Amino acid sequence: MSLIQVTNVHRVYNETDIPVSALKGVNLSIKEGEFTAIVGPSGSGKTTLLNIIGGLDSATDGSLEVAEKNITHLGTNELIDFRLNNIGFVFQAYNLIPVLTAKENVEFIMLLQGWEKNKREQRAMQLLEEVGLKEKVNSKPAQLSGGQQQRVAVARALASHPKFVLADEPTANLDSASTNNLLDIMVELNQREQITFVFSTHDQRVIDRARRVITLEDGQIKSDIHK
Amino acid sequence: MIYLRLAWKNIWRNKRRSFITIASILFAVFFAVFMRSMQLGMYAKMINSVVGSYYGYIQIHSKGYWEEQSLDNTFERSINLEKEIKSTKEVVSCVPRLEGFALLSFDEQVRGVSLTGIDPNEENNFSSLKNKIIKGNYLIQEDKGVLIGEGIAEQLKLKCGDSIALISQGYHAVSAGGKYTIKGIVKLNSSRMNNSTIFMTLGSLQEFYGTGNRISALAINLKEGSNAANVMAAINPKLNVQEYEIMDWTEMLPELVQIIKADSSGGEIMVFILYMVISFGIFGTILMMIAERRYEFGILLSIGMSRLRIITVVLLESIMIALLGVGGGILFSRPFLYYFNANPITLTGKAADTLRKFGFEPEMPTLLDFSIPLTHGSAVMMISLCLSLYSVFSILKLKPLEASKR
Ligand SMILES: Nc1ncnc2c1ncn2[C@@H]1O[C@H](COP(=O)(O)OP(=O)(O)OP(=O)(O)O)[C@@H](O)[C@H]1O
Ligand SMILES: [Mg+2]
């Protein structure tokens, strides 16, 4: 049974003078507990694909099912709710609300979901500990390094027990030590708690640690390797 | 709660910008409130010195009197009616008056004067006439003497103890005449009245004109801040509408209403310009804020914060900034208002002379009435709420994908 089922997805950007075909019939199935890297040259369609899987953008054609629910035709407000309850996001940078502390940032998603204060705080503390930021719970994003900020973002992404975590080039702005550290945490979470990660990357060190590598080229899947 | 906290924290993200915005709202509210309190205070003073100290906020006459002010349009005085009016809510005093004209002759000089018959005690309670005596003494009940305006005394070189002769036409065209001793000289606010008015007791004047127990008006003063229309509505059922007319000061003194309106509109234009200026300031802040935070809003939308929730936070931010500015402006203005209420600015020179001619004291005590800050405070709140609709629309149009573009 697949968690994410992408069937013949096309995405054409019509906003420009010349329409750009960013995805040209992508078929893809991701199971629970996978640790998948989407790779490929710049402009190959990685971000476009992740956006569609995350319900941030819709396919021009084709369909998308998440946990057996077809979300291809959800309206924008339904999609917001869908994202809140099913998907954890880690963006390339500047993920966090600058005025809130690390702990408050992690709590934020649970707040939106209406968790009660005790549970929220407990889980936020636990998650920050898991990503190795026990000491930084009360720091604001500006007081954290890029790598620490990304770790807070991972903690936040996990806060609401999402079905999977999407990360578009989460290590692009990090040095190699921070990259390794973030990857260690992601791998660990994946192995210990069966959390499904789908991320795009350019970085060979990241690719090396993925268990499945999907290569995109010119909007199509060129290879799909399980290690 | 979380929205409030988040909004509060967001305000202080860009301390300098928020501070400047709040300060501009604060000063706008301060100036608007201060200026209007000063203006409205001056009008209140004008009204008080003309209306409160002579005409009364409301007058009752025999029907048709105000159109044709003659002795034939007087009415029989009724103590009962006066009692009833005095017992009406908000009424402070109600005095009877008889008014008419006469020729005064003294030492081969003759001039026209207006005569006013009063009840000395009640009139003093009503208009503090006693305090306006500058020479001689005030009238006592049943007094046969008269009080004359300072202007007449100066022009005719009259002094206390002099005898003057008055000649006129009385009730139903009988001829009227008599000799009166000057008991005191009064200085009246209105230069017109100061140059023409002679007071005597109601009894003397009724005898002079042969009107019997008739009077031309009941002048009524109200508690500060009362609404004349409400009081009139309360008095009306007690009057026979066939016989009497009841008027408030705006009907009796349309010129005064005109002067105030004309002057006030100048102030309103100033306030409007002030509001325009701060509107641009507030709008600029909103534009910058939205531009700066597009990416962040995109992230929030992406991770599942609904537009409605984002809008709530942003609106709360606008409300908080406006409240801080408005509240600060109002608070800041209070001590100034109190100070200039206790120590009014006194006009000098030509402006002061013009005001005096109309019977206004050229002082401008600020009005402490809280409706002024309330009006301007809520106006500014409304302006900033309307302007923040712009941020509402931008957030409604926002797409989560903006998050991935930076
Ligand atoms: N909003 C857009 N409007 C028009 N064309 C777009 C838009 N976004 C992406 N594209 C185009 O779609 C194609 C795929 O872009 P995408 O961002 O998915 O590539 P990517 O693999 O993520 O590249 P990178 O590695 O540089 O991030 C590119 O040719 C790009 O120019
Ligand atoms: Mg990309």
XYZ file of C-alpha atoms and ligand atoms in Angstrom:
665
model
C 0.000 0.000 0.000
C 1.519 3.314 -0.965
C 1.400 6.464 1.107
C 1.865 8.809 -1.813
C 0.646 7.881 -5.253
C 1.520 10.199 -8.140
C -0.146 9.180 -11.380
C 0.795 10.680 -14.737
C 1.259 14.177 -13.324
C 1.888 17.045 -15.684
C 2.569 20.620 -14.732
C 2.661 23.368 -17.305
C 3.467 26.901 -16.198
C 1.243 29.104 -18.298
C 2.007 32.288 -16.433
C 5.028 32.988 -18.653
C 4.967 34.124 -22.300
C 6.103 30.720 -23.475
C 4.429 27.904 -21.517
C 6.964 25.803 -19.603
C 6.341 22.129 -19.195
C 7.974 21.437 -15.820
C 6.612 17.919 -15.288
C 5.800 15.662 -18.168
C 3.937 12.611 -16.962
C 5.461 11.622 -13.633
C 4.432 8.309 -12.071
C 5.637 7.629 -8.590
C 4.688 5.644 -5.542
C 6.179 6.218 -2.102
C 5.555 3.849 0.805
C 5.397 4.590 4.479
C 8.786 4.703 6.159
C 10.771 5.438 3.014
C 13.701 7.841 2.998
C 13.614 9.228 -0.508
C 15.815 11.750 -2.236
C 14.678 13.423 -5.420
C 17.666 14.548 -7.422
C 18.377 15.980 -10.833
C 19.895 18.991 -12.527
C 18.653 22.497 -11.868
C 15.359 23.108 -13.617
C 14.540 19.410 -13.873
C 11.307 19.841 -11.876
C 12.210 18.755 -8.311
C 10.605 21.723 -6.559
C 7.569 21.530 -8.812
C 7.079 17.865 -7.945
C 7.508 18.402 -4.208
C 5.088 21.348 -4.299
C 2.467 19.205 -5.957
C 2.969 16.314 -3.550
C 2.704 18.784 -0.665
C -0.529 20.310 -1.895
C 1.140 23.680 -2.366
C 0.559 23.603 -6.105
C -1.788 21.609 -8.290
C -1.063 19.447 -11.265
C -2.216 20.582 -14.675
C -3.083 16.998 -15.415
C -2.869 13.642 -13.622
C -3.809 12.730 -10.084
C -2.365 12.627 -6.601
C -3.409 10.387 -3.747
C -2.133 10.672 -0.215
C -3.024 7.845 2.179
C -5.598 6.648 -0.365
C -7.294 10.022 -0.424
C -7.434 11.774 -3.762
C -6.377 15.363 -3.181
C -6.086 16.395 -6.811
C -9.212 18.507 -6.720
C -9.265 19.934 -3.234
C -9.960 23.666 -2.962
C -7.332 26.009 -1.551
C -8.852 26.165 1.929
C -9.291 22.413 2.121
C -5.684 22.092 1.041
C -4.563 24.342 3.903
C -6.281 22.016 6.355
C -4.917 19.004 4.564
C -1.388 20.319 4.826
C -1.822 21.215 8.473
C -2.977 17.730 9.412
C -0.978 15.502 7.095
C 2.294 17.008 5.983
C 5.360 18.386 7.711
C 7.336 20.949 5.724
C 10.951 21.938 5.875
C 11.918 24.673 3.454
C 15.324 25.678 2.278
C 15.672 28.551 4.736
C 13.835 31.056 6.888
C 11.293 28.494 7.983
C 10.620 29.883 11.391
C 8.479 32.675 12.783
C 11.141 35.182 13.755
C 9.381 36.555 16.844
C 8.829 33.185 18.484
C 11.348 31.069 20.355
C 12.402 27.631 19.113
C 9.929 25.994 21.453
C 7.090 28.321 20.480
C 7.813 27.681 16.823
C 7.499 23.949 17.357
C 4.352 24.445 19.410
C 2.829 26.647 16.763
C 1.517 23.850 14.528
C -0.027 22.084 17.514
C -1.581 25.372 18.537
C -3.193 25.686 15.141
C -4.513 22.175 15.621
C -5.915 23.080 19.008
C -3.761 20.950 21.281
C -3.877 21.776 24.943
C -0.972 23.629 26.487
C 0.572 20.812 28.533
C 0.667 18.340 25.700
C 2.016 20.977 23.369
C 4.849 21.939 25.630
C 5.713 18.376 26.438
C 5.906 17.360 22.802
C 7.819 20.459 21.784
C 10.416 19.799 24.459
C 10.676 16.178 23.475
C 11.113 16.966 19.792
C 13.685 19.661 20.418
C 15.589 17.197 22.516
C 15.469 14.666 19.703
C 16.981 17.164 17.278
C 19.630 18.029 19.869
C 18.440 21.500 20.788
C 17.484 20.989 24.389
C 19.680 23.924 25.348
C 18.184 26.272 22.783
C 14.479 25.965 23.455
C 14.142 29.610 24.436
C 16.287 31.065 21.670
C 14.777 33.099 18.866
C 15.601 32.018 15.279
C 18.012 34.914 14.860
C 20.048 33.556 17.775
C 20.394 30.137 16.125
C 22.783 29.001 13.393
C 21.378 27.982 10.014
C 21.744 24.320 10.890
C 20.049 24.769 14.247
C 17.201 26.617 12.556
C 16.746 23.728 10.126
C 16.671 21.302 13.039
C 13.957 23.377 14.704
C 12.111 23.269 11.379
C 12.369 19.468 11.372
C 11.052 19.370 14.927
C 8.182 21.627 13.921
C 7.458 19.496 10.848
C 7.123 16.440 13.086
C 5.079 18.125 15.779
C 1.645 17.216 14.535
C 2.462 13.581 13.706
C 2.287 14.166 9.930
C 2.003 11.277 7.501
C 5.244 12.391 5.876
C 7.787 15.199 5.854
C 8.640 17.111 2.679
C 11.886 19.020 2.453
C 13.000 20.997 -0.573
C 16.785 21.218 -0.424
C 16.889 21.372 3.382
C 20.687 21.436 3.446
C 21.313 23.890 0.622
C 22.296 26.683 2.989
C 24.277 24.555 5.442
C 27.967 23.788 5.804
C 29.017 20.148 5.754
C 29.083 19.664 9.531
C 25.555 20.995 9.869
C 24.453 18.990 6.852
C 25.740 15.792 8.433
C 24.172 16.637 11.743
C 20.762 17.322 10.169
C 20.994 14.118 8.124
C 21.922 12.067 11.185
C 18.785 13.332 12.862
C 16.578 12.664 9.844
C 17.989 9.160 9.344
C 17.578 8.406 13.016
C 13.956 9.600 13.050
C 13.295 7.586 9.944
C 14.756 4.400 11.350
C 13.512 4.657 14.904
C 10.047 6.118 14.309
C 9.397 5.076 10.734
C 8.913 8.681 9.686
C 8.641 9.080 5.936
C 10.927 11.716 4.428
C 10.805 12.963 0.862
C 13.413 15.572 0.041
C 15.134 17.082 -2.938
C 18.847 17.743 -3.003
C 21.885 18.550 -5.088
C 24.287 17.407 -2.435
C 26.119 14.135 -3.093
C 26.598 13.484 0.663
C 22.853 13.674 1.115
C 22.207 11.466 -1.883
C 24.636 8.912 -0.434
C 22.551 8.542 2.668
C 19.183 8.197 0.989
C 17.679 4.731 0.766
C 15.882 5.532 -2.427
C 17.040 7.983 -5.087
C 14.705 9.215 -7.773
C 16.399 11.128 -10.570
C 14.424 13.665 -12.545
C 15.508 15.017 -15.849
C 13.576 17.515 -17.897
C 10.338 16.830 -16.047
C 10.491 13.087 -16.254
C 11.766 10.296 -14.020
C 15.016 9.027 -15.456
C 15.898 6.510 -12.785
C 14.542 5.200 -9.508
C 17.013 3.289 -7.385
C 16.294 1.490 -4.103
C 19.464 0.899 -2.125
C -4.818 34.585 22.999
C -2.001 33.252 20.876
C -3.081 35.666 18.158
C -2.861 38.554 20.573
C 0.569 37.480 21.734
C 1.812 36.898 18.251
C 0.443 40.245 17.080
C 2.021 42.019 20.036
C 5.387 40.441 19.330
C 5.120 41.256 15.649
C 4.563 44.917 16.377
C 7.890 45.140 18.120
C 9.802 43.379 15.359
C 10.475 46.625 13.649
C 10.565 48.838 16.682
C 11.494 52.005 14.927
C 8.773 51.752 12.296
C 6.075 50.877 14.792
C 7.246 53.632 17.031
C 7.097 56.205 14.254
C 3.644 55.021 13.206
C 2.346 55.103 16.759
C 3.904 58.500 17.332
C 2.311 59.931 14.194
C -1.105 58.648 15.224
C -0.494 59.928 18.730
C 0.338 63.433 17.570
C -2.528 63.530 15.090
C -4.996 62.557 17.793
C -3.357 64.952 20.206
C -3.605 67.907 17.846
C -7.099 67.058 16.666
C -8.356 66.699 20.222
C -6.522 69.746 21.492
C -7.606 71.962 18.634
C -11.235 70.870 18.727
C -11.388 71.121 22.511
C -10.118 74.648 22.213
C -12.584 75.556 19.467
C -15.564 73.852 20.994
C -14.568 75.342 24.326
C -14.649 78.763 22.775
C -18.100 78.093 21.320
C -19.333 76.804 24.649
C -18.007 79.971 26.196
C -19.703 82.082 23.512
C -22.958 80.276 23.969
C -22.653 80.462 27.676
C -21.911 84.164 27.730
C -24.682 85.061 25.326
C -27.225 82.408 26.020
C -26.455 81.371 29.546
C -25.955 84.842 30.861
C -28.917 86.487 29.279
C -31.155 84.797 26.733
C -31.396 81.426 28.409
C -31.172 78.128 26.530
C -34.933 78.107 26.133
C -37.517 80.853 26.152
C -41.263 80.754 26.310
C -43.281 83.612 24.821
C -46.795 84.383 23.876
C -47.368 82.912 20.433
C -45.956 85.206 17.728
C -43.856 87.337 20.094
C -40.462 86.527 18.578
C -41.700 87.628 15.142
C -43.237 90.802 16.456
C -41.767 91.866 19.755
C -44.413 94.248 21.017
C -46.115 94.749 24.334
C -49.352 93.553 22.782
C -47.764 90.123 22.401
C -47.176 89.654 26.120
C -48.889 87.140 28.350
C -50.316 86.987 31.854
C -47.670 85.762 34.284
C -48.521 82.421 35.881
C -46.625 81.376 38.990
C -47.982 77.854 38.547
C -46.497 77.532 35.081
C -43.157 78.775 36.375
C -43.265 76.234 39.177
C -43.991 73.444 36.766
C -41.155 74.470 34.490
C -38.743 74.751 37.393
C -39.656 71.224 38.434
C -38.809 69.866 34.987
C -35.719 67.720 34.881
C -32.493 69.513 33.826
C -34.021 72.974 34.381
C -31.877 75.094 36.682
C -33.796 78.344 36.630
C -36.701 80.064 34.978
C -37.105 83.824 35.179
C -39.886 86.168 34.077
C -39.027 89.219 31.995
C -40.866 92.118 30.478
C -39.050 93.893 27.674
C -39.798 97.053 25.751
C -38.389 100.316 24.436
C -38.467 103.885 25.671
C -36.915 107.291 25.174
C -34.614 108.378 27.932
C -34.191 112.044 28.575
C -31.644 113.585 30.871
C -30.325 117.077 30.943
C -31.738 117.967 27.512
C -30.329 114.822 25.966
C -32.641 112.191 24.549
C -31.917 108.676 23.368
C -33.605 105.337 22.775
C -33.076 102.570 25.336
C -34.446 99.124 25.914
C -36.139 98.419 29.206
C -36.078 95.081 30.919
C -38.239 94.276 33.912
C -36.808 91.566 36.125
C -37.289 89.819 39.412
C -34.025 90.951 41.084
C -33.388 87.776 43.094
C -34.322 85.297 40.443
C -32.510 87.258 37.751
C -29.380 87.280 39.856
C -29.562 83.523 40.213
C -30.079 83.254 36.501
C -27.481 85.617 35.080
C -25.448 86.829 38.097
C -26.478 90.364 37.271
C -25.360 91.520 40.706
C -21.744 90.687 39.850
C -21.945 93.006 36.868
C -22.600 96.087 39.009
C -19.617 98.408 38.733
C -21.079 101.360 40.620
C -23.924 101.716 43.082
C -26.104 98.866 44.276
C -28.189 96.050 42.925
C -31.981 96.234 42.905
C -33.981 94.870 45.829
C -37.501 93.444 45.534
C -40.062 96.240 45.035
C -37.219 98.642 44.188
C -38.255 101.820 42.382
C -34.775 102.588 41.101
C -33.104 101.386 37.870
C -29.797 99.890 36.746
C -28.296 101.309 33.585
C -25.760 99.893 31.184
C -22.262 101.301 31.509
C -22.319 102.511 27.893
C -25.383 104.680 28.432
C -23.918 106.079 31.614
C -20.708 107.066 29.852
C -22.401 108.622 26.857
C -24.922 110.633 28.847
C -22.545 111.292 31.749
C -24.965 109.680 34.201
C -24.030 108.664 37.712
C -25.722 106.920 40.577
C -28.409 109.040 42.202
C -29.235 110.930 38.976
C -32.861 111.077 37.952
C -33.845 110.133 34.441
C -37.158 110.492 32.647
C -38.512 107.684 30.485
C -41.253 108.114 27.913
C -42.887 105.469 25.799
C -46.066 103.983 24.517
C -47.548 101.416 26.886
C -49.847 98.451 26.646
C -52.687 98.992 24.139
C -51.069 102.254 23.098
C -51.620 104.112 26.355
C -48.918 106.663 26.946
C -46.278 105.800 29.492
C -43.901 108.035 31.406
C -42.047 108.261 34.660
C -39.029 109.489 36.569
C -36.517 106.994 37.916
C -33.436 107.241 40.064
C -30.275 105.466 38.942
C -29.389 102.953 41.609
C -26.486 101.275 39.924
C -24.425 100.947 36.765
C -23.872 97.538 35.203
C -21.181 96.399 32.797
C -22.714 93.890 30.382
C -20.760 91.495 28.191
C -22.534 92.369 25.022
C -21.571 95.852 23.962
C -24.950 96.262 22.278
C -26.747 95.591 25.551
C -24.171 97.566 27.483
C -25.027 100.612 25.361
C -28.780 100.309 25.529
C -30.216 98.322 28.412
C -31.924 99.594 31.545
C -33.083 97.153 34.217
C -35.829 97.757 36.735
C -38.042 95.492 38.799
C -40.762 93.668 36.961
C -43.361 95.495 39.071
C -42.033 98.952 38.150
C -41.948 98.184 34.468
C -45.414 96.633 34.483
C -46.649 99.785 36.146
C -44.765 101.984 33.662
C -46.265 100.227 30.648
C -49.618 99.584 32.292
C -49.482 95.915 31.385
C -50.863 94.642 34.671
C -49.341 91.305 35.533
C -48.095 90.616 32.007
C -44.618 89.519 30.930
C -42.990 89.039 27.537
C -40.826 86.007 28.206
C -39.827 83.231 30.524
C -36.113 82.575 30.132
C -34.951 79.108 31.129
C -31.461 77.920 31.935
C -30.418 74.292 31.915
C -27.892 72.144 33.632
C -24.532 72.043 31.866
C -24.547 69.589 29.020
C -28.313 69.108 28.865
C -30.042 68.693 25.592
C -32.406 71.605 25.003
C -34.584 69.603 22.640
C -35.284 66.973 25.306
C -36.174 69.586 27.874
C -38.433 71.352 25.391
C -40.194 68.086 24.720
C -40.698 67.673 28.462
C -42.078 71.190 28.889
C -44.262 71.181 25.799
C -47.182 69.137 27.225
C -47.467 71.643 30.064
C -48.082 74.498 27.625
C -51.149 75.452 25.724
C -49.737 75.476 22.205
C -52.413 77.892 21.009
C -51.152 80.472 23.480
C -47.422 79.987 23.825
C -44.358 79.496 21.710
C -41.255 77.724 23.008
C -37.862 78.237 21.404
C -34.333 77.173 22.025
C -31.420 79.529 21.638
C -30.557 78.310 18.150
C -33.932 79.552 16.939
C -33.648 82.831 18.784
C -30.047 83.501 17.793
C -29.499 82.076 14.312
C -26.588 84.494 13.760
C -24.707 82.945 16.644
C -25.280 79.503 15.193
C -23.961 80.799 11.870
C -20.819 82.291 13.382
C -20.054 79.043 15.162
C -20.726 76.912 12.119
C -18.509 79.020 9.903
C -15.657 79.002 12.360
C -16.041 75.342 13.164
C -15.820 74.241 9.544
C -12.321 75.737 9.403
C -11.317 73.457 12.241
C -12.970 70.497 10.614
C -10.962 71.056 7.438
C -7.754 71.190 9.471
C -8.632 67.926 11.166
C -9.469 66.378 7.813
C -6.081 67.358 6.391
C -4.392 65.971 9.495
C -6.225 62.697 9.024
C -5.241 62.542 5.361
C -1.599 62.959 6.293
C -1.609 60.205 8.874
C -3.598 57.971 6.535
C -0.698 58.032 4.097
C 1.683 57.316 6.952
C -0.318 54.340 8.150
C -0.776 53.064 4.629
C 2.951 53.285 3.992
C 3.580 51.214 7.099
C 1.091 48.601 5.964
C 2.626 48.422 2.486
C 6.105 47.948 3.893
C 4.922 45.405 6.410
C 3.196 43.310 3.765
C 6.139 43.467 1.386
C 8.544 42.491 4.133
C 6.488 39.588 5.324
C 5.187 38.042 2.101
C 7.637 35.193 2.386
C 6.777 34.581 5.998
C 3.059 34.601 5.257
C 3.787 32.105 2.498
C 5.526 29.803 4.979
C 2.640 30.106 7.422
C 0.142 29.323 4.696
C 2.271 26.387 3.569
C 2.507 24.800 6.975
C -1.246 25.073 7.349
C -2.148 28.376 8.977
C -5.358 29.500 7.302
C -5.619 32.894 5.666
C -8.269 33.815 8.195
C -5.866 33.187 11.038
C -3.091 35.139 9.368
C -5.526 37.990 8.736
C -6.600 37.908 12.372
C -3.028 38.382 13.530
C -2.324 41.157 11.046
C -5.549 42.984 11.875
C -4.791 42.696 15.564
C -1.427 44.269 14.865
C -3.096 47.218 13.144
C -5.623 47.575 15.932
C -2.926 47.482 18.576
C -0.822 50.092 16.831
C -3.853 52.321 16.350
C -4.966 51.816 19.949
C -1.533 52.670 21.275
C -1.450 55.831 19.171
C -5.008 56.859 19.922
C -4.792 56.024 23.621
C -1.456 57.777 23.900
C -2.777 60.825 22.083
C -5.815 61.057 24.321
C -3.815 60.565 27.510
C -1.178 63.009 26.377
C -3.806 65.648 25.592
C -5.569 65.443 28.967
C -3.089 67.444 31.068
C -2.960 70.146 28.397
C -6.742 70.292 28.251
C -6.963 70.598 32.020
C -4.284 73.255 32.086
C -5.869 75.410 29.401
C -9.286 74.876 30.921
C -8.085 76.346 34.193
C -5.879 78.970 32.513
C -7.688 79.866 29.321
C -5.830 81.536 26.509
C -7.056 85.125 26.331
C -7.267 86.732 22.942
C -6.025 90.270 22.567
C -6.225 92.949 19.921
C -8.722 93.125 17.108
C -10.054 89.607 17.451
C -10.789 90.228 21.105
C -12.604 93.491 20.309
C -14.781 91.813 17.696
C -15.701 89.095 20.124
C -16.523 91.639 22.821
C -18.817 93.513 20.467
C -20.827 90.347 20.076
C -20.924 89.925 23.799
C -18.295 87.202 23.996
C -15.502 87.265 26.477
C -12.332 86.761 24.444
C -11.225 83.765 26.451
C -10.808 80.267 25.123
C -10.997 77.705 27.899
C -10.664 74.187 26.497
C -13.684 71.962 26.682
C -13.056 68.888 28.814
C -15.995 66.996 27.362
C -14.852 63.434 26.724
C -16.913 63.159 23.561
C -14.175 65.052 21.695
C -11.348 62.531 22.252
C -13.897 59.783 21.749
C -14.926 61.167 18.368
C -11.396 61.647 17.112
C -10.114 58.470 18.671
C -12.742 56.396 16.962
C -12.273 58.274 13.688
C -8.578 57.390 13.668
C -9.367 53.801 14.652
C -11.779 53.587 11.739
C -9.205 55.034 9.349
C -6.560 52.523 10.331
C -9.027 49.650 10.187
C -10.123 50.691 6.702
C -6.512 50.984 5.589
C -5.649 47.584 6.984
C -8.264 46.131 4.655
C -5.424 46.408 2.176
C -3.455 43.831 4.132
C -6.556 41.659 4.331
C -6.848 41.666 0.555
C -3.150 40.984 0.022
C -3.320 38.006 2.350
C -6.436 36.713 0.631
C -4.552 36.803 -2.656
C -1.456 35.182 -1.190
C -0.297 31.827 -2.538
C 1.668 29.347 -0.447
C 4.209 29.034 -3.224
C 5.513 32.487 -2.419
C 7.234 30.665 0.387
C 9.553 28.879 -1.980
C 10.598 32.087 -3.682
C 13.009 34.339 -2.002
N 6.415 29.858 -11.339
C 6.982 29.418 -12.456
N 6.621 29.968 -13.620
C 7.176 29.544 -14.764
N 8.078 28.594 -14.853
C 8.480 27.994 -13.724
C 7.963 28.383 -12.461
N 8.530 27.630 -11.517
C 9.377 26.807 -12.159
N 9.346 27.015 -13.486
C 10.110 26.277 -14.480
O 9.821 24.913 -14.331
C 10.974 24.129 -14.488
C 11.209 23.278 -13.254
O 11.505 24.127 -12.187
P 11.787 23.629 -10.690
O 11.839 24.799 -9.821
O 10.814 22.564 -10.373
O 13.235 22.981 -10.885
P 14.184 22.381 -9.748
O 14.513 21.000 -10.201
O 13.634 22.547 -8.447
O 15.467 23.274 -9.948
P 16.515 23.726 -8.814
O 17.411 22.540 -8.625
O 17.268 24.842 -9.469
O 15.767 24.109 -7.649
C 12.100 25.098 -14.759
O 12.317 25.140 -16.168
C 11.573 26.418 -14.271
O 12.117 27.465 -15.052
Mg 14.145 23.589 -6.684
